[in-house]
Amino acid sequence: MTITFRRETFRDDYNFSNSAVGIRRFPFPFDRDHYMYAVNIEPHVKGHPGTIYESLIDVDEHYVAEMQDRALVLAEDPLRSQSLPHMELAGWDLLELLMEQLAAGYPAHFELRRSGKRWRWVNRPLGIDDTFVFGAASTLPYGPMEYITRQAQGDFCILDQRDGNLWMDAGMVTTQADWSLDFDLGMNFMEWHAPVPRAHEMGVFDRALKFMLNLGQGQPMRRFNWTMTVNPRLDTSPETYPKWGPDRRSVTADNVGDKVHLRVELQSFWRLPRSNAIVFPIRCYLIKLEELVTVPKWARRMHRVLRDLPPDLVDYKGLTRWRPIAVDYLAAFDDGAATSPGIWPD
Amino acid sequence: MPETSIKSRPVYGTLAPQPGTRHILLADGDGAAAIVDLARAAPPEFFERAHIITAPAAGAMAVRAPLRALAPAVLDETDRLAAALSRLAEVLAGAGMGTRLYVAGTEGTIGQAMQVALDAGVELGAIATEHRGSRARRVQCAHCKTFIDEVTTQPVACSGCGLMLFVRDHYSRRLAAFQGVCVDAEEPGSAPTPEEVFT
Ligand code: HEM
């Protein structure tokens, strides 16, 4: 499969958009007309061609632009990529996983050749052709985690497993929904989830952690999370909040369809073979409301979910200021008809 | 948006003597009394194996005298928290198995002593803490990463970049700090007047 990569930006002039094909393959996250936290975990298995599940590590038309945006973020703030000293082996595990997945899923774009520990990695979209020794960090321009995650869409957290908990001891985080790797580094599962409302009391995190601790190798799992973002900005970090915070006041009835984006995170969990760590890729997909409403089922459902979202979730997700404008906009696309179960377009 | 106590927020206990071959106790001026209270329950030989490090206000004679009266094997009286923390790092570097650490004082003192101890490889479970004195917080600015000590107000002006910060309950042991996030980012200039809340 050959992908045509779009030239686009996630900052300044914000000329990001999805192609017609991109809209059809968008991972709409709601399988019903309302939303509440749940332990929504399922096996991460391949799905139909033309969906984001065609490959287990998805590459799409935004790949090159996203990697350029990541490089800009890292140039301004190197602390977005951090790995505590004991996590280097897990970094190699991740490098292997991503190279294998990318080369298998997109042979026209990526190629991995191995002879013993000597590996050659070709990444055509980014113009990379490197030969290195697997396990020898000095043969790469960055540490193994940073090297490969500068070439893979989505954020990555690597969790060390010990004392019956998971510890966020490494990560590459530049496309986050308002949380800081630098602040959360070294925290355990309950601590980094501390700011989330309701879910602790609901027992969601106790059950989710148990599940994660028992994750088996070769049996990746996945779940969706979502929020909404004004402007197609990947880097909505606490660090840069003064830059993007004012955008929340810029939404009007005229520009809401173009400005407000549904932001969906496909999160997957993979046990890593050598380190026994878990890697948690958080792949962020953006879609403008005006793109989303071209699928009638999604328009109806998005309206109902956003209209009925509990106030504490509205606040936590940062939607408070402009939600009424978005609900009004979506209402025009909701004729009250029933929606079919599941996430796929009718 | 006020956050009620959340799971990254540290919880403190009450110092009590633990079984161990060596006891390292660190207290600031407010925390010194917690060591004196611990002493009431301690077996006679406890302070023969004890190393007490005191910081700032503990310089006051009223605080020093009761600690001296405990006759610990070593008593390090420093005049600044930074000095006490580097002393702690030295002592921990030479400490063996069975060492217990006790820390008492303000949240800032406890947090920074824990940071030193965790960096030195002490297990979380081998550190006992007791909060005494002010509830002033050590805050890290999410934007310019400056650490601000002894924060008593909500919000607080960052001493690095000048932004007005909302002090969250979200706490990092690694950084020994609460997170401060610009309170009026969405509407610059709309920050509320700071109020004394961490006292
Ligand atoms: C182990 C890998 C995971 C990592 C690294 C991770 C990380 C995070 C982070 C950093 C946040 C933002 C917290 C904040 O506000 O500062 C978050 C939110 C959240 N996480 Fe996780 N998480 C993981 C697994 C899970 C699992 C398995 C669940 C299953 C229920 C889950 C449920 C949630 C929920 C419900 C939120 C709130 C999201 C929202 O309302 O927008 N997480 N997670």
Coordinates of C-alpha atoms and ligand atoms in Angstrom, one line a residue:
Chain A
M1 CA 0.0 0.0 0.0
T2 CA 1.4 3.4 -1.0
I3 CA 0.3 6.4 0.9
T4 CA 0.4 10.0 -0.4
F5 CA 1.6 12.1 2.4
R6 CA -0.1 15.5 2.9
R7 CA 1.9 18.7 3.4
E8 CA 0.2 20.4 6.3
T9 CA 0.8 22.0 9.6
F10 CA -0.5 21.5 13.2
R11 CA 0.5 25.1 14.3
D12 CA 0.6 28.7 13.0
D13 CA -1.6 28.5 9.9
Y14 CA -3.1 25.1 10.9
N15 CA -3.7 23.9 7.4
F16 CA -4.3 20.3 8.5
S17 CA -7.3 18.4 7.1
N18 CA -8.3 14.9 6.2
S19 CA -8.9 13.6 2.7
A20 CA -12.2 11.9 1.8
V21 CA -10.4 8.6 2.4
G22 CA -9.0 9.9 5.7
I23 CA -12.5 10.8 6.9
R24 CA -13.9 7.3 6.1
R25 CA -11.1 5.6 8.0
F26 CA -11.4 7.9 11.0
P27 CA -11.7 6.0 14.3
F28 CA -15.0 7.3 15.5
P29 CA -14.9 6.2 19.2
F30 CA -18.5 6.1 20.3
D31 CA -20.4 2.8 19.9
R32 CA -23.6 4.3 21.4
D33 CA -25.2 7.6 21.9
H34 CA -23.8 8.5 25.3
Y35 CA -20.4 8.3 26.9
M36 CA -19.0 7.3 30.3
Y37 CA -15.7 5.9 31.5
A38 CA -15.4 2.2 31.4
V39 CA -12.7 -0.5 31.2
N40 CA -13.1 -0.5 27.4
I41 CA -10.3 -2.9 26.5
E42 CA -10.3 -5.4 23.6
P43 CA -7.6 -7.4 21.8
H44 CA -5.6 -5.4 19.3
V45 CA -6.1 -7.5 16.2
K46 CA -6.0 -6.6 12.6
G47 CA -9.2 -5.5 10.9
H48 CA -10.5 -4.7 7.4
P49 CA -8.4 -2.9 4.7
G50 CA -9.4 0.7 4.6
T51 CA -9.7 0.9 8.4
I52 CA -7.0 2.1 10.9
Y53 CA -6.8 -1.6 11.9
E54 CA -5.3 -2.7 8.6
S55 CA -2.0 -2.6 10.4
L56 CA -1.4 -2.8 14.1
I57 CA 0.9 0.2 14.0
D58 CA -1.1 2.6 11.7
V59 CA 0.6 5.0 9.3
D60 CA -1.6 7.4 7.5
E61 CA -1.5 10.5 5.2
H62 CA -0.4 12.7 8.1
Y63 CA 2.7 10.8 8.9
V64 CA 5.4 13.1 7.5
A65 CA 3.7 16.3 8.8
E66 CA 3.3 14.8 12.2
M67 CA 7.0 13.8 12.4
Q68 CA 8.0 17.3 11.4
D69 CA 5.8 18.7 14.1
R70 CA 7.4 16.4 16.6
A71 CA 10.8 17.6 15.6
L72 CA 9.8 21.2 16.2
V73 CA 8.4 20.4 19.6
L74 CA 11.6 18.5 20.6
A75 CA 13.8 21.4 19.4
E76 CA 12.0 23.7 21.7
D77 CA 11.6 21.4 24.7
P78 CA 13.9 18.3 24.8
L79 CA 12.2 17.1 28.1
R80 CA 9.3 15.8 26.0
S81 CA 11.5 12.7 25.4
Q82 CA 12.9 11.1 28.5
S83 CA 14.1 7.7 29.6
L84 CA 15.3 6.8 33.1
P85 CA 18.6 4.9 33.0
H86 CA 17.0 1.4 33.6
M87 CA 14.8 1.8 30.6
E88 CA 17.3 1.5 27.7
L89 CA 16.6 -2.2 27.1
A90 CA 12.9 -1.4 26.8
G91 CA 13.9 1.2 24.3
W92 CA 15.5 -1.4 22.1
D93 CA 12.5 -3.6 22.5
L94 CA 10.3 -0.8 21.2
L95 CA 12.7 0.0 18.3
E96 CA 12.4 -3.6 17.2
L97 CA 8.6 -3.7 17.6
L98 CA 8.1 -0.6 15.6
M99 CA 10.6 -1.4 12.8
E100 CA 9.1 -4.8 12.4
Q101 CA 5.5 -3.5 12.3
L102 CA 6.3 -0.6 10.0
A103 CA 8.3 -2.8 7.5
A104 CA 5.6 -5.5 7.5
G105 CA 2.7 -3.1 7.2
Y106 CA 4.2 -0.7 4.6
P107 CA 6.9 -2.3 2.6
A108 CA 6.8 0.4 0.0
H109 CA 7.8 2.9 2.6
F110 CA 9.9 1.1 5.2
E111 CA 12.5 -1.7 5.1
L112 CA 14.4 -3.6 7.7
R113 CA 17.3 -5.8 6.9
R114 CA 19.0 -7.7 9.7
S115 CA 22.3 -9.7 9.6
G116 CA 22.9 -10.7 13.2
K117 CA 23.1 -7.6 15.3
R118 CA 23.8 -5.4 12.3
W119 CA 20.6 -3.8 11.2
R120 CA 19.8 -1.6 8.2
W121 CA 16.7 0.6 8.5
V122 CA 15.3 2.4 5.6
N123 CA 12.5 5.0 6.1
R124 CA 11.8 6.4 2.6
P125 CA 9.1 9.1 3.6
L126 CA 11.6 10.7 6.0
G127 CA 14.7 10.0 3.8
I128 CA 16.5 7.9 6.4
D129 CA 18.8 5.0 5.6
D130 CA 20.8 4.0 8.7
T131 CA 22.9 1.0 9.6
F132 CA 23.5 0.3 13.3
V133 CA 24.3 -2.4 15.8
F134 CA 21.2 -3.6 17.7
G135 CA 21.8 -3.0 21.4
A136 CA 24.7 -0.4 20.9
A137 CA 23.2 3.0 21.5
S138 CA 26.4 4.7 20.3
T139 CA 25.6 3.5 16.8
L140 CA 22.4 5.6 16.7
P141 CA 22.0 9.4 16.6
Y142 CA 19.6 9.2 19.6
G143 CA 18.8 6.7 22.3
P144 CA 16.8 3.8 20.8
M145 CA 13.4 5.0 22.1
E146 CA 13.9 8.5 20.9
Y147 CA 15.4 7.4 17.6
I148 CA 12.4 5.2 16.6
T149 CA 9.7 7.4 18.1
R150 CA 10.9 10.4 16.0
Q151 CA 9.7 8.1 13.2
A152 CA 6.4 6.8 14.5
Q153 CA 3.1 8.7 14.8
G154 CA 1.6 9.0 18.3
D155 CA 3.0 9.4 21.7
F156 CA 4.7 6.5 23.5
C157 CA 4.9 5.7 27.2
I158 CA 7.1 2.9 28.4
L159 CA 6.0 1.4 31.7
D160 CA 8.3 -0.6 34.0
Q161 CA 6.5 -3.3 35.9
R162 CA 7.5 -3.8 39.6
D163 CA 5.9 -4.0 43.0
G164 CA 2.6 -4.9 41.5
N165 CA 2.4 -1.6 39.7
L166 CA 3.4 0.1 36.5
W167 CA 5.8 3.0 36.5
M168 CA 6.0 5.6 33.8
D169 CA 9.8 5.6 33.5
A170 CA 10.2 6.5 29.8
G171 CA 8.3 8.2 27.1
M172 CA 8.1 10.4 24.0
V173 CA 5.1 12.7 24.4
T174 CA 4.5 15.6 22.0
T175 CA 0.8 15.0 21.0
Q176 CA -0.8 14.9 24.4
A177 CA -4.2 16.0 25.7
D178 CA -2.9 18.4 28.3
W179 CA -0.6 16.3 30.5
S180 CA 3.1 16.5 31.1
L181 CA 5.6 13.6 30.7
D182 CA 8.2 15.6 32.5
F183 CA 5.9 16.0 35.5
D184 CA 4.5 12.5 35.5
L185 CA 7.8 10.7 34.8
G186 CA 8.5 8.1 37.6
M187 CA 4.9 8.0 38.8
N188 CA 2.9 4.8 39.1
F189 CA -0.4 4.0 37.4
M190 CA -2.6 5.4 40.2
E191 CA -0.5 8.6 40.6
W192 CA -0.4 9.6 36.9
H193 CA -4.1 9.0 36.7
A194 CA -4.8 11.1 39.8
P195 CA -6.3 14.1 38.1
V196 CA -9.0 12.1 36.3
P197 CA -12.5 12.6 37.9
R198 CA -14.8 9.7 38.8
A199 CA -12.9 6.9 37.4
H200 CA -11.0 6.1 40.6
E201 CA -14.3 5.9 42.6
M202 CA -15.9 3.8 39.8
G203 CA -13.1 1.2 40.3
V204 CA -12.1 1.7 36.6
F205 CA -8.4 2.1 37.5
D206 CA -8.2 -0.8 39.9
R207 CA -9.6 -3.1 37.2
A208 CA -7.6 -1.6 34.4
L209 CA -4.3 -1.9 36.3
K210 CA -5.0 -5.6 37.1
F211 CA -5.6 -6.2 33.4
M212 CA -2.4 -4.4 32.4
L213 CA -0.2 -6.3 34.9
N214 CA -1.3 -9.6 33.3
L215 CA -0.8 -8.5 29.7
G216 CA 0.8 -11.4 27.8
Q217 CA 3.5 -11.2 25.2
G218 CA 2.2 -11.3 21.6
Q219 CA -1.3 -10.4 22.8
P220 CA -1.5 -6.6 22.4
M221 CA -4.8 -4.9 23.6
R222 CA -6.3 -1.6 22.8
R223 CA -8.8 1.0 23.9
F224 CA -10.0 4.5 22.8
N225 CA -9.9 7.7 24.7
W226 CA -11.1 11.0 23.3
T227 CA -11.3 14.7 23.9
M228 CA -11.9 17.8 21.7
T229 CA -9.4 20.5 20.6
V230 CA -9.7 23.9 19.2
N231 CA -7.6 24.1 16.0
P232 CA -5.8 21.0 14.8
R233 CA -3.0 21.3 17.3
L234 CA -1.1 18.2 18.2
D235 CA 0.9 19.7 21.0
T236 CA -1.6 20.7 23.6
S237 CA 0.7 20.3 26.5
P238 CA 0.6 22.0 29.9
E239 CA 4.0 23.4 29.0
T240 CA 2.6 25.4 26.1
Y241 CA -0.9 26.1 27.6
P242 CA -0.3 29.9 27.4
K243 CA 0.1 29.5 23.7
W244 CA -3.1 27.5 22.9
G245 CA -5.3 28.4 25.9
P246 CA -6.6 31.6 24.3
D247 CA -7.8 29.6 21.2
R248 CA -10.6 28.3 23.4
R249 CA -12.2 31.8 23.3
S250 CA -12.0 32.0 19.5
V251 CA -14.8 29.6 18.6
T252 CA -17.9 31.2 17.0
A253 CA -21.0 29.9 15.3
D254 CA -19.4 30.7 12.0
N255 CA -16.0 29.0 12.5
V256 CA -17.0 26.1 14.8
G257 CA -17.1 23.5 12.0
D258 CA -13.6 24.3 11.0
K259 CA -12.0 25.1 14.4
V260 CA -13.3 22.4 16.7
H261 CA -11.8 19.0 16.3
L262 CA -12.7 15.6 17.7
R263 CA -9.5 14.2 19.0
V264 CA -9.4 10.4 19.3
E265 CA -6.6 8.4 20.9
L266 CA -6.1 4.9 19.9
Q267 CA -4.2 3.5 22.8
S268 CA -2.6 0.1 22.6
F269 CA -0.7 -2.0 25.1
W270 CA 2.1 -4.3 24.2
R271 CA 4.3 -6.5 26.5
L272 CA 8.0 -6.1 25.5
P273 CA 10.0 -9.3 25.2
R274 CA 13.4 -8.5 26.8
S275 CA 12.6 -5.9 29.4
N276 CA 9.1 -7.2 30.4
A277 CA 8.1 -3.5 30.3
I278 CA 4.8 -2.5 28.6
V279 CA 4.7 0.0 25.8
F280 CA 1.6 2.2 25.5
P281 CA 1.4 4.0 22.2
I282 CA -1.2 6.8 22.2
R283 CA -2.0 7.5 18.6
C284 CA -3.9 10.8 18.1
Y285 CA -6.4 11.3 15.3
L286 CA -8.0 14.6 14.6
I287 CA -11.1 15.4 12.6
K288 CA -12.9 18.7 12.1
L289 CA -16.5 18.8 13.0
E290 CA -17.4 19.8 9.4
E291 CA -15.6 16.7 8.2
L292 CA -17.2 14.5 10.9
V293 CA -20.8 15.5 10.0
T294 CA -20.3 14.2 6.4
V295 CA -21.0 10.8 8.0
P296 CA -24.7 11.1 9.1
K297 CA -24.5 8.5 11.9
W298 CA -21.4 10.1 13.4
A299 CA -23.1 13.6 13.3
R300 CA -26.2 12.4 15.1
R301 CA -24.2 10.5 17.7
M302 CA -21.6 13.2 18.3
H303 CA -24.4 15.7 19.0
R304 CA -26.0 13.4 21.6
V305 CA -22.7 12.5 23.3
L306 CA -21.5 16.1 23.6
R307 CA -25.0 17.4 24.6
D308 CA -25.3 14.9 27.4
L309 CA -21.7 14.7 28.7
P310 CA -21.6 15.1 32.5
P311 CA -20.3 18.5 33.7
D312 CA -17.2 17.1 35.5
L313 CA -16.1 15.4 32.3
V314 CA -16.8 18.5 30.3
D315 CA -14.5 20.5 32.7
Y316 CA -11.8 17.9 32.8
K317 CA -11.6 17.6 29.1
G318 CA -11.5 21.4 28.8
L319 CA -14.6 21.8 26.6
T320 CA -16.5 24.2 28.9
R321 CA -16.1 27.5 27.1
W322 CA -17.3 26.5 23.6
R323 CA -19.3 23.4 24.1
P324 CA -22.7 25.1 23.7
I325 CA -21.7 26.5 20.3
A326 CA -20.5 23.0 19.1
V327 CA -23.7 21.4 20.4
D328 CA -25.8 24.0 18.5
Y329 CA -23.8 23.3 15.3
L330 CA -24.2 19.6 15.6
A331 CA -27.9 19.8 16.4
A332 CA -28.6 20.9 12.9
F333 CA -27.3 17.4 11.7
D334 CA -29.4 15.4 14.2
D335 CA -32.9 14.6 13.0
G336 CA -33.5 12.4 16.0
A337 CA -33.3 9.2 13.9
A338 CA -32.0 6.0 15.6
T339 CA -28.4 5.2 15.2
S340 CA -27.0 1.7 14.6
P341 CA -24.8 0.0 17.2
G342 CA -21.0 0.1 16.8
I343 CA -18.6 2.7 15.6
W344 CA -18.6 2.2 11.8
P345 CA -20.4 4.4 9.3
D346 CA -23.7 2.9 7.9
Chain B
M1 CA -11.1 24.3 39.6
P2 CA -10.3 23.1 43.1
E3 CA -9.1 19.6 43.3
T4 CA -9.9 17.6 46.4
S5 CA -7.2 15.2 47.6
I6 CA -6.0 13.1 44.7
K7 CA -3.9 9.9 44.5
S8 CA -0.6 11.6 43.6
R9 CA -0.9 13.7 46.7
P10 CA 1.5 12.4 49.4
V11 CA 0.0 11.1 52.6
Y12 CA 2.1 11.4 55.8
G13 CA 2.0 9.3 58.9
T14 CA 3.3 9.7 62.5
L15 CA 6.9 8.9 63.2
A16 CA 7.4 5.8 65.4
P17 CA 10.5 3.8 66.1
Q18 CA 11.1 1.0 63.5
P19 CA 13.3 -2.1 63.9
G20 CA 16.6 -1.3 62.2
T21 CA 20.3 -1.4 62.6
R22 CA 20.6 2.4 61.9
H23 CA 18.2 5.3 62.1
I24 CA 18.7 8.5 60.2
L25 CA 16.3 11.3 61.2
L26 CA 16.0 14.6 59.4
A27 CA 13.8 17.4 60.7
D28 CA 13.3 21.1 60.1
G29 CA 12.4 23.5 62.9
D30 CA 8.8 22.4 62.8
G31 CA 9.6 18.7 62.5
A32 CA 12.0 18.6 65.5
A33 CA 9.1 18.1 67.9
A34 CA 8.1 14.9 66.0
I35 CA 11.5 13.4 66.8
V36 CA 11.1 14.3 70.4
D37 CA 7.6 12.7 70.4
L38 CA 9.1 9.6 68.7
A39 CA 11.7 9.4 71.5
R40 CA 9.0 8.7 74.1
A41 CA 8.2 5.4 72.4
A42 CA 11.8 4.5 71.5
P43 CA 13.7 1.7 73.2
P44 CA 16.8 2.9 75.1
E45 CA 19.3 1.8 72.5
F46 CA 17.5 3.6 69.7
F47 CA 19.4 6.8 69.8
E48 CA 22.7 5.0 70.1
R49 CA 22.2 4.0 66.5
A50 CA 20.6 7.3 65.5
H51 CA 22.0 10.1 63.3
I52 CA 19.9 13.3 63.5
I53 CA 20.2 16.0 60.9
T54 CA 18.5 19.3 61.5
A55 CA 17.8 22.2 59.2
P56 CA 17.0 25.9 59.4
A57 CA 14.8 27.1 62.2
A58 CA 16.0 24.2 64.3
G59 CA 19.0 26.5 64.9
A60 CA 16.8 28.1 67.5
M61 CA 18.0 27.0 70.9
A62 CA 14.5 26.1 72.0
V63 CA 14.5 23.4 69.3
R64 CA 18.1 22.3 69.6
A65 CA 18.2 21.6 73.3
P66 CA 15.6 18.8 73.3
L67 CA 17.3 17.1 70.4
R68 CA 20.7 17.3 72.1
A69 CA 19.1 15.8 75.2
L70 CA 18.3 12.7 73.2
A71 CA 22.0 12.1 72.9
P72 CA 22.0 10.6 69.4
A73 CA 25.2 8.9 68.1
V74 CA 25.5 11.8 65.7
L75 CA 23.8 15.2 65.6
D76 CA 24.3 17.4 62.5
E77 CA 23.1 20.9 63.0
T78 CA 23.0 22.7 59.7
D79 CA 21.8 26.2 59.0
R80 CA 20.0 25.7 55.6
L81 CA 17.8 23.0 54.2
A82 CA 20.1 22.7 51.2
A83 CA 23.0 21.9 53.6
A84 CA 20.9 19.4 55.5
L85 CA 19.9 17.7 52.2
S86 CA 23.5 17.3 51.0
R87 CA 24.5 16.0 54.4
L88 CA 21.6 13.4 54.1
A89 CA 22.9 12.4 50.6
E90 CA 26.4 11.8 52.1
V91 CA 25.1 9.8 55.0
L92 CA 22.8 7.7 52.8
A93 CA 25.6 6.9 50.4
G94 CA 27.4 5.1 53.2
A95 CA 24.3 3.5 54.7
G96 CA 23.9 -0.2 54.6
M97 CA 20.9 -2.6 54.7
G98 CA 18.6 -2.2 57.6
T99 CA 18.9 1.6 57.6
R100 CA 15.7 3.5 58.4
L101 CA 14.9 7.0 57.4
Y102 CA 12.6 9.3 59.3
V103 CA 11.7 12.8 58.0
A104 CA 9.5 15.4 59.7
G105 CA 8.6 18.9 58.9
T106 CA 6.9 20.9 56.2
E107 CA 5.8 19.4 53.0
G108 CA 8.7 21.0 51.2
T109 CA 11.2 19.5 53.6
I110 CA 9.7 16.1 53.5
G111 CA 9.4 16.1 49.7
Q112 CA 13.0 17.2 49.1
A113 CA 14.4 14.7 51.7
M114 CA 12.4 11.9 50.0
Q115 CA 13.8 13.0 46.6
V116 CA 17.3 12.7 47.9
A117 CA 16.6 9.3 49.5
L118 CA 14.9 7.8 46.5
D119 CA 17.8 9.0 44.3
A120 CA 20.1 7.2 46.7
G121 CA 18.2 4.0 46.2
V122 CA 16.3 3.9 49.5
E123 CA 13.0 2.0 49.1
L124 CA 9.8 4.1 49.5
G125 CA 8.7 1.7 52.2
A126 CA 11.8 2.4 54.3
I127 CA 11.0 6.1 54.7
A128 CA 8.7 7.3 57.5
T129 CA 7.3 10.8 57.3
E130 CA 5.4 13.1 59.6
H131 CA 4.0 16.5 58.6
R132 CA 4.5 19.3 61.1
G133 CA 4.2 23.0 60.7
S134 CA 3.1 25.1 57.7
R135 CA 1.4 23.6 54.7
A136 CA 3.4 25.8 52.4
R137 CA 4.1 24.0 49.1
R138 CA 7.0 23.6 46.8
V139 CA 5.7 24.2 43.3
Q140 CA 7.1 23.7 39.9
C141 CA 6.0 26.0 37.1
A142 CA 4.7 23.9 34.2
H143 CA 5.9 26.5 31.7
C144 CA 9.4 27.6 32.6
K145 CA 10.1 24.7 35.1
T146 CA 11.2 27.0 37.9
F147 CA 10.8 25.7 41.4
I148 CA 9.1 28.0 43.8
D149 CA 9.6 27.3 47.5
E150 CA 7.3 28.1 50.4
V151 CA 4.2 28.8 48.4
T152 CA 1.3 29.8 50.6
T153 CA -1.1 31.5 48.2
Q154 CA -3.5 30.3 45.5
P155 CA -2.7 31.4 42.8
V156 CA 0.9 32.3 43.0
A157 CA 3.2 34.3 40.7
C158 CA 6.0 32.3 39.2
S159 CA 9.3 33.7 40.3
G160 CA 10.8 32.6 37.0
C161 CA 8.5 33.7 34.2
G162 CA 6.0 35.8 36.1
L163 CA 2.9 33.9 35.0
M164 CA 0.1 33.5 37.6
L165 CA 0.0 29.8 38.5
F166 CA -2.9 27.6 39.8
V167 CA -1.3 25.3 42.4
R168 CA -2.7 21.8 41.7
D169 CA -2.8 18.9 44.1
H170 CA -1.0 16.8 41.4
Y171 CA 2.4 16.0 43.0
S172 CA 5.6 14.5 41.7
R173 CA 7.9 12.7 44.1
R174 CA 10.7 12.7 41.5
L175 CA 10.6 16.5 41.4
A176 CA 9.4 17.0 45.0
A177 CA 6.9 19.5 43.8
F178 CA 3.3 20.3 43.1
Q179 CA 2.4 21.3 39.6
G180 CA 1.7 25.0 38.9
V181 CA -0.3 25.8 35.7
C182 CA -1.1 29.2 34.3
V183 CA -4.4 30.2 35.8
D184 CA -5.4 32.8 33.2
A185 CA -4.0 31.3 30.0
E186 CA -7.4 31.3 28.3
E187 CA -8.0 34.9 29.2
P188 CA -4.8 36.7 30.1
G189 CA -5.2 39.2 32.8
S190 CA -8.1 37.5 34.4
A191 CA -6.2 35.8 37.3
P192 CA -7.9 36.1 40.7
T193 CA -6.2 37.9 43.6
P194 CA -3.9 35.5 45.5
E195 CA -5.3 34.2 48.8
E196 CA -3.4 32.6 51.6
V197 CA -4.5 29.0 51.6
F198 CA -1.5 26.8 52.3
T199 CA -0.7 28.0 55.8
Ligands
HEM1 C1 -0.6 1.9 31.2 C2 -0.8 2.7 30.3 C3 -1.6 4.0 30.5 C4 -1.0 5.2 30.5 C5 0.5 5.6 30.3 C6 -2.0 6.2 30.7 C7 -1.8 7.5 30.8 C8 -2.8 8.5 31.1 C9 -2.6 9.9 31.3 C10 -1.2 10.5 31.3 C11 -3.8 10.5 31.4 C12 -4.0 12.0 31.7 C13 -4.2 12.2 33.2 C14 -4.1 13.7 33.5 O1 -5.2 14.4 33.5 O2 -3.0 14.2 33.9 C15 -4.8 9.4 31.3 C16 -6.2 9.6 31.4 C17 -7.1 8.6 31.4 N1 -6.8 7.3 31.4 FE1 -5.0 6.4 31.2 N2 -3.2 5.5 30.8 C18 -3.0 4.2 30.7 C19 -3.9 3.2 30.7 C20 -5.2 3.3 30.9 C21 -6.2 2.3 31.0 C22 -5.9 0.8 30.8 C23 -7.4 2.8 31.2 C24 -8.7 2.0 31.2 C25 -9.8 2.4 31.7 C26 -7.2 4.3 31.3 C27 -8.2 5.2 31.5 C28 -8.0 6.6 31.5 C29 -9.1 7.5 31.5 C30 -10.6 7.2 31.6 C31 -8.5 8.8 31.5 C32 -9.3 10.2 31.5 C33 -9.4 10.6 30.0 C34 -10.3 11.7 29.7 O3 -11.4 11.8 30.2 O4 -10.0 12.4 28.7 N3 -5.9 4.5 31.1 N4 -4.2 8.2 31.1

